[in-house]
CSV table of C-alpha atoms in Angstrom, one decimal:
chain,number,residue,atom,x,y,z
A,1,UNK,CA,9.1,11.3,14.0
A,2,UNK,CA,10.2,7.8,12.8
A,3,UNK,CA,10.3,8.4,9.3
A,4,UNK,CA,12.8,5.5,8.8
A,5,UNK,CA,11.0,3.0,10.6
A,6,UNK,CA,8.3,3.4,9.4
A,7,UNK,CA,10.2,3.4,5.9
A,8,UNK,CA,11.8,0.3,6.5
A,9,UNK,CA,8.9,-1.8,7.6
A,10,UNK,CA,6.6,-0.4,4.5
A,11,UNK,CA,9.8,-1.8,2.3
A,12,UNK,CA,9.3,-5.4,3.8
A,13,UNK,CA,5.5,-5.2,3.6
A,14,UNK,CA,5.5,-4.0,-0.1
A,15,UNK,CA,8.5,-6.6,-0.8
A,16,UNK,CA,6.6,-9.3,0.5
A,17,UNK,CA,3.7,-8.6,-1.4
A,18,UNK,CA,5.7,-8.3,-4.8
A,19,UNK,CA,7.8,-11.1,-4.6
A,20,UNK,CA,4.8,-13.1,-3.5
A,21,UNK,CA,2.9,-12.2,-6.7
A,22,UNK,CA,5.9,-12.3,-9.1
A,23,UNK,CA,8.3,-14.1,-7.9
A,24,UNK,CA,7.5,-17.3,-9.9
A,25,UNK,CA,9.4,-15.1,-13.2
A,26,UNK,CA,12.8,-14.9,-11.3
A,27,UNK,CA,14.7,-17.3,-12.1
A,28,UNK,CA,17.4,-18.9,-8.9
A,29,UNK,CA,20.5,-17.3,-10.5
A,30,UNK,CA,19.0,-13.8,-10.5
A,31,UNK,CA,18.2,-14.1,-7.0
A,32,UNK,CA,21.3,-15.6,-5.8
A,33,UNK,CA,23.2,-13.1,-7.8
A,34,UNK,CA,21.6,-9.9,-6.7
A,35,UNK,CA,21.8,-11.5,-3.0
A,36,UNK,CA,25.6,-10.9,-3.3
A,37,UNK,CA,24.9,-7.4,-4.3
A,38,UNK,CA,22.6,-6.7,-0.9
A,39,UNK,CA,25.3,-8.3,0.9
A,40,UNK,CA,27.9,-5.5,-0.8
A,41,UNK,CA,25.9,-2.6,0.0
A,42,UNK,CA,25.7,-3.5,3.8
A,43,UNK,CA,29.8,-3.9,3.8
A,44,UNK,CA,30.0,-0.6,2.1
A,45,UNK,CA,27.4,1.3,4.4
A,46,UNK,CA,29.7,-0.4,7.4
A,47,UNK,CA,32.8,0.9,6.1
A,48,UNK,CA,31.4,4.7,5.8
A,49,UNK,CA,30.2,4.4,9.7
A,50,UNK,CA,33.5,3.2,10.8
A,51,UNK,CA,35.4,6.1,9.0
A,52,UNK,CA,33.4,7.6,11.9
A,53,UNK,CA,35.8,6.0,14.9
A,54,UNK,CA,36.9,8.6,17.4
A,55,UNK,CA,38.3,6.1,19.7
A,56,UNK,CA,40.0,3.0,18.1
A,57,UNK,CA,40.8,1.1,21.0
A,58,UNK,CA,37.3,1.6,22.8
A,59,UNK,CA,35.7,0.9,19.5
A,60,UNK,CA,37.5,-2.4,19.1
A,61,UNK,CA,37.5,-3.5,22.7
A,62,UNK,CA,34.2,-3.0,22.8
A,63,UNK,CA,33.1,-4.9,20.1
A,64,UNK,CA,35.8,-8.4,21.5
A,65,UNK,CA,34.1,-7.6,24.7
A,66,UNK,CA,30.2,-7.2,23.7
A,67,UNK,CA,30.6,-10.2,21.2
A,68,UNK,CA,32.1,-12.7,24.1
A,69,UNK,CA,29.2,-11.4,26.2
A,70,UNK,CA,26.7,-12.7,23.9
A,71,UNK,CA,28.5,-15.8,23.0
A,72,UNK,CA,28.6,-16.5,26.6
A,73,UNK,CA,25.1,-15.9,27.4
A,74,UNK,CA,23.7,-17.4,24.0
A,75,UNK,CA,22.5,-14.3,23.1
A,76,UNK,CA,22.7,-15.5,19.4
A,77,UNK,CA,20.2,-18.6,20.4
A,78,UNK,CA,18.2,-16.4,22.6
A,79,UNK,CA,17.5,-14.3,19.5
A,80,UNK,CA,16.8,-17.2,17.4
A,81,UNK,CA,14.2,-18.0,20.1
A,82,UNK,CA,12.6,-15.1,19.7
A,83,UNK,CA,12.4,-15.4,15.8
A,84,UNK,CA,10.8,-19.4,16.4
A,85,UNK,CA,8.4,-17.9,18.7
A,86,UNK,CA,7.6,-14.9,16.2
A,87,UNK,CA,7.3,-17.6,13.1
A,88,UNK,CA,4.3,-19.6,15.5
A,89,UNK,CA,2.6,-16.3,15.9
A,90,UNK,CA,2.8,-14.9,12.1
A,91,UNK,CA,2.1,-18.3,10.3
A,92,UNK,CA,-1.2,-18.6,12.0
A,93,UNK,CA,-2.5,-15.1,9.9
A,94,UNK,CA,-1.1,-16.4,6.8
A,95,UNK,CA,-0.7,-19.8,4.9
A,96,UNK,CA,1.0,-20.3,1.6
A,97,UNK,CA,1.3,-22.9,-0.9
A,98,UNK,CA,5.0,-22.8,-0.8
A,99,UNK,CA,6.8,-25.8,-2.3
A,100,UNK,CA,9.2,-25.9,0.4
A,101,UNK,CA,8.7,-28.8,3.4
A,102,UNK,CA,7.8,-27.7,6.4
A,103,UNK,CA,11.2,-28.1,8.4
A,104,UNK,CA,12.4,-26.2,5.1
A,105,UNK,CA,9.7,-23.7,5.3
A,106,UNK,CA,10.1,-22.8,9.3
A,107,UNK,CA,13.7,-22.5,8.8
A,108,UNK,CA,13.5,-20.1,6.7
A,109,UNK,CA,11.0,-17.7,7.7
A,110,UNK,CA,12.8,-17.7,11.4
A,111,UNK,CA,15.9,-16.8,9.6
A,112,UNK,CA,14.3,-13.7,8.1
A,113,UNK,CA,12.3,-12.8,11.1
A,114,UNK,CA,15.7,-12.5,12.8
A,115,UNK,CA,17.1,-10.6,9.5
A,116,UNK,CA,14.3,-8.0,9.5
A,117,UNK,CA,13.5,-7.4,13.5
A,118,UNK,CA,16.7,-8.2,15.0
A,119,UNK,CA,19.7,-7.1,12.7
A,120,UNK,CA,22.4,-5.1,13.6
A,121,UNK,CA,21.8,-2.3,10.6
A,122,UNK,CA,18.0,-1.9,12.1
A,123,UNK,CA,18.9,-2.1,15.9
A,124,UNK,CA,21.8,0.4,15.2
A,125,UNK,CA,20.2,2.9,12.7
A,126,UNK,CA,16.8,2.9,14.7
A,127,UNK,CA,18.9,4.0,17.7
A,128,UNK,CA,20.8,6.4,15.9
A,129,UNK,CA,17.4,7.8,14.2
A,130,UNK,CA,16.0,8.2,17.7
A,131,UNK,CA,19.2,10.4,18.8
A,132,UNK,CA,20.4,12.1,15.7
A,133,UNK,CA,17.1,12.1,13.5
A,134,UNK,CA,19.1,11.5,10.8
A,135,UNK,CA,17.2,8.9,9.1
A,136,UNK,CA,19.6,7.8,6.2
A,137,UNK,CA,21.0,4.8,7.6
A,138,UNK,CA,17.0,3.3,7.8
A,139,UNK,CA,16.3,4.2,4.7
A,140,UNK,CA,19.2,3.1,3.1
A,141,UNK,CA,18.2,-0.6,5.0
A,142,UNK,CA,15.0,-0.5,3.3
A,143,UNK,CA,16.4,-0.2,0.2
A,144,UNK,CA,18.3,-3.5,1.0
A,145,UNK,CA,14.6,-4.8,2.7
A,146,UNK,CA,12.8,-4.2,0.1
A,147,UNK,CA,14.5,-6.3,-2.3
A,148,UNK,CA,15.4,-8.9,0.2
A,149,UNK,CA,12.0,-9.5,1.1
A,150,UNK,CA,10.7,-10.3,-2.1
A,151,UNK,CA,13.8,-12.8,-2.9
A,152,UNK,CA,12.3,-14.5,0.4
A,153,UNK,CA,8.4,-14.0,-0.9
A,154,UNK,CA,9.3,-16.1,-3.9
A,155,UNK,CA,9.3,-18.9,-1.9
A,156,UNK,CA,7.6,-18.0,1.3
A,157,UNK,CA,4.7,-15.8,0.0
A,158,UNK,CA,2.8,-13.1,1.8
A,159,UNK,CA,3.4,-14.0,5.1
A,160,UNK,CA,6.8,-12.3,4.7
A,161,UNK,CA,4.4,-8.8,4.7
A,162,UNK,CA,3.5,-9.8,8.0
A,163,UNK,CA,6.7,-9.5,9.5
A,164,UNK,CA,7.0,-5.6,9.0
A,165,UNK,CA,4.6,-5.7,12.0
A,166,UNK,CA,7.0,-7.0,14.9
A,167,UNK,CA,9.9,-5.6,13.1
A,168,UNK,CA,7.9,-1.8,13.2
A,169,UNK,CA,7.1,-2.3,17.2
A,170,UNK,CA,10.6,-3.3,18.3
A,171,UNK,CA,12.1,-0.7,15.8
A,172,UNK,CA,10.2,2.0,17.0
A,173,UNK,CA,10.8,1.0,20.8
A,174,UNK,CA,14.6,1.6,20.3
A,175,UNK,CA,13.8,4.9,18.2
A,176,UNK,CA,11.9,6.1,21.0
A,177,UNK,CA,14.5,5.1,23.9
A,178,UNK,CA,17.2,6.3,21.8
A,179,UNK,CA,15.4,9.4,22.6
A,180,UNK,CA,16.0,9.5,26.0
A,181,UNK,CA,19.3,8.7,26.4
A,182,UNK,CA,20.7,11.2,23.7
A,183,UNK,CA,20.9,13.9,26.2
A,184,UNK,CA,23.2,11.9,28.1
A,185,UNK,CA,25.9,11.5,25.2
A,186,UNK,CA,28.5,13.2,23.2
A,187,UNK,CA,29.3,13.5,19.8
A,188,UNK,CA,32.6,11.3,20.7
A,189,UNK,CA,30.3,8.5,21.8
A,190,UNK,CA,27.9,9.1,19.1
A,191,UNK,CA,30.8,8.6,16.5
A,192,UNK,CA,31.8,5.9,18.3
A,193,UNK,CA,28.9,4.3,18.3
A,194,UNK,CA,28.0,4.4,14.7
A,195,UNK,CA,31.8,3.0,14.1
A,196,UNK,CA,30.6,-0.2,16.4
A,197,UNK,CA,27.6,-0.4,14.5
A,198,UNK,CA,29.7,-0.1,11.2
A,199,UNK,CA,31.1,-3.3,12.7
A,200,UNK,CA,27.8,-5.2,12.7
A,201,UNK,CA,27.1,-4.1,9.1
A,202,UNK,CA,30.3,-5.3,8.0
A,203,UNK,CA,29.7,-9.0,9.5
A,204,UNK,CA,26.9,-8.5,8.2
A,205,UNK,CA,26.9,-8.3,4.8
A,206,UNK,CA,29.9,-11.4,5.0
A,207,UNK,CA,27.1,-13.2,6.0
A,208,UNK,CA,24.7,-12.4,3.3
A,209,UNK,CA,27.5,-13.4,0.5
A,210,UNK,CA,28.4,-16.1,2.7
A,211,UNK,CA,31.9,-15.6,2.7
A,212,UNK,CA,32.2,-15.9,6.6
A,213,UNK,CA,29.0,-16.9,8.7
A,214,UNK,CA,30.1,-14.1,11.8
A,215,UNK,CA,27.8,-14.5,14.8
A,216,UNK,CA,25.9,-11.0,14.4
A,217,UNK,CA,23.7,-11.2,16.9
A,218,UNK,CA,25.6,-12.3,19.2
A,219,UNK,CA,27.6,-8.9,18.5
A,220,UNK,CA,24.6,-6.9,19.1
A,221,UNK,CA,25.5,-6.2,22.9
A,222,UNK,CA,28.5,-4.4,22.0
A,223,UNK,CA,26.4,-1.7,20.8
A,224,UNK,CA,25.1,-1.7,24.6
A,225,UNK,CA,28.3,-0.8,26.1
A,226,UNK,CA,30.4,0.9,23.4
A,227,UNK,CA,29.0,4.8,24.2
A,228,UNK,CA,30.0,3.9,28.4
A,229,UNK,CA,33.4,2.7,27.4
A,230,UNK,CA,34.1,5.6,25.0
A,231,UNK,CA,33.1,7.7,28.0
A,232,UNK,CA,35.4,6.2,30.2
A,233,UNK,CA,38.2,6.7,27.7
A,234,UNK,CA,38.2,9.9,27.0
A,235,UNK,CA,37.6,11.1,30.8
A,236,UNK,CA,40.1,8.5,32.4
A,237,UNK,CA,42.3,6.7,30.4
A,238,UNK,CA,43.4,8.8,27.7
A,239,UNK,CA,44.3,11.3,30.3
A,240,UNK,CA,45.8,8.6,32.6
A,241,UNK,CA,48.2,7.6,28.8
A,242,UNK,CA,48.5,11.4,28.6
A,243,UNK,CA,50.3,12.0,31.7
A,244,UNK,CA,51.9,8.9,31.8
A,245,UNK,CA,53.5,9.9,28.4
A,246,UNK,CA,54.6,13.5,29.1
């Protein structure tokens, strides 16, 4: 069962509608402040996936490799897209009086539409949910939701609620694909991929403290091909470095 999906998207939903009805008693400090602190957590969650690494080299050459595929197709922009498209569908259920201009106001909401349905945290621990049921990487996220959505609320309102909706659906698709390709895995490749997804959290939260603004999703296809190339590591060229060395 999904538990941490459907976690995660009740965090955004109950966010949204908190920080849409109090949000107006935080002052900007306090937000931008405890924004640093979200952005701390997801480094630290990162850091205890990557302790996880079985295989360095397929780990990092995975991660160079995925990333330059999705700079090269745009996968960043094609994501971005996606959020644009998303932000037409969700602002026609909900209006809000929010003192922000419009080009200010569409901004933002695609920015967290792509934070909440298409980060590496939720793509990564959905899939792992799906393969490991172990649920604590999700529900760690909607701790992190939670809060972030009502910082966003403050300005935005409900319609930040509405998000959980897409952001369930696309969740729940990985959790339930995840599913299917578990059989076909090891516990190497499962190590390794949390390590790659470790990665993503990392950049991640250097984004959110805005330290360094590292394309995240356009490192998301890395986490497509990481559990192939450990494969291939440990059945050809570890073997292949093996005997070359003795």
């Amino acid at each position: 069962m999904p538990i941490g999906v459907i976690i995660d998207s009740l965090a955004v939903a109950l966010g949204g509608v908190l920080g849409a009805l109090f949000g107006k008693y935080l002052k900007e400090d306090f937000k931008d402040q405890l924004n640093m602190i979200f952005g701390c957590c997801s480094m630290c969650m990162g850091i205890s996936t990557i302790v996880l690494m079985e295989n360095m080299p397929a780990v990092v050459f995975s991660v160079i490799i995925g990333t330059a595929i999705g700079l090269a197709i745009h996968f960043g922009q094609l994501v971005n897209k996606g959020g644009v498209a998303m932000q037409g569908v969700v602002s026609k259920f909900v209006h809000t009086n929010s003192s922000l201009s419009e080009e200010e106001f569409t901004a933002t909401l695609v920015t967290i539409i792509v934070l909440f349905c298409a980060s590496g945290t939720g793509i990564y621990g959905s899939i792992v949910a799906g393969m490991t049921a172990d649920n604590s990487i999700m529900i760690s996220k909607s701790i992190l939701d939670l809060f972030t959505a009502m910082i966003f609320a403050c300005n935005l309102g409900l319609v930040v609620s509405l998000i959980a909706v897409p952001q369930f659906i696309i969740f729940l698709v990985l959790f339930l694909c995840a599913g299917l390709i578990y059989p076909m895995t090891t516990p190497t490749m499962i190590n390794d991929f949390k390590a790659c997804g470790g990665f993503l959290m990392l950049a991640t939260g250097f984004r959110m403290i805005k330290v360094k603004m590292f394309p995240t999703a356009d490192m998301i296809p890395a986490m497509v091909i990481v559990m192939p190339i450990s494969w291939f590591w440990v059945n050809y060229v570890s073997p292949a470095v093996a005997a070359l060395a003795g």
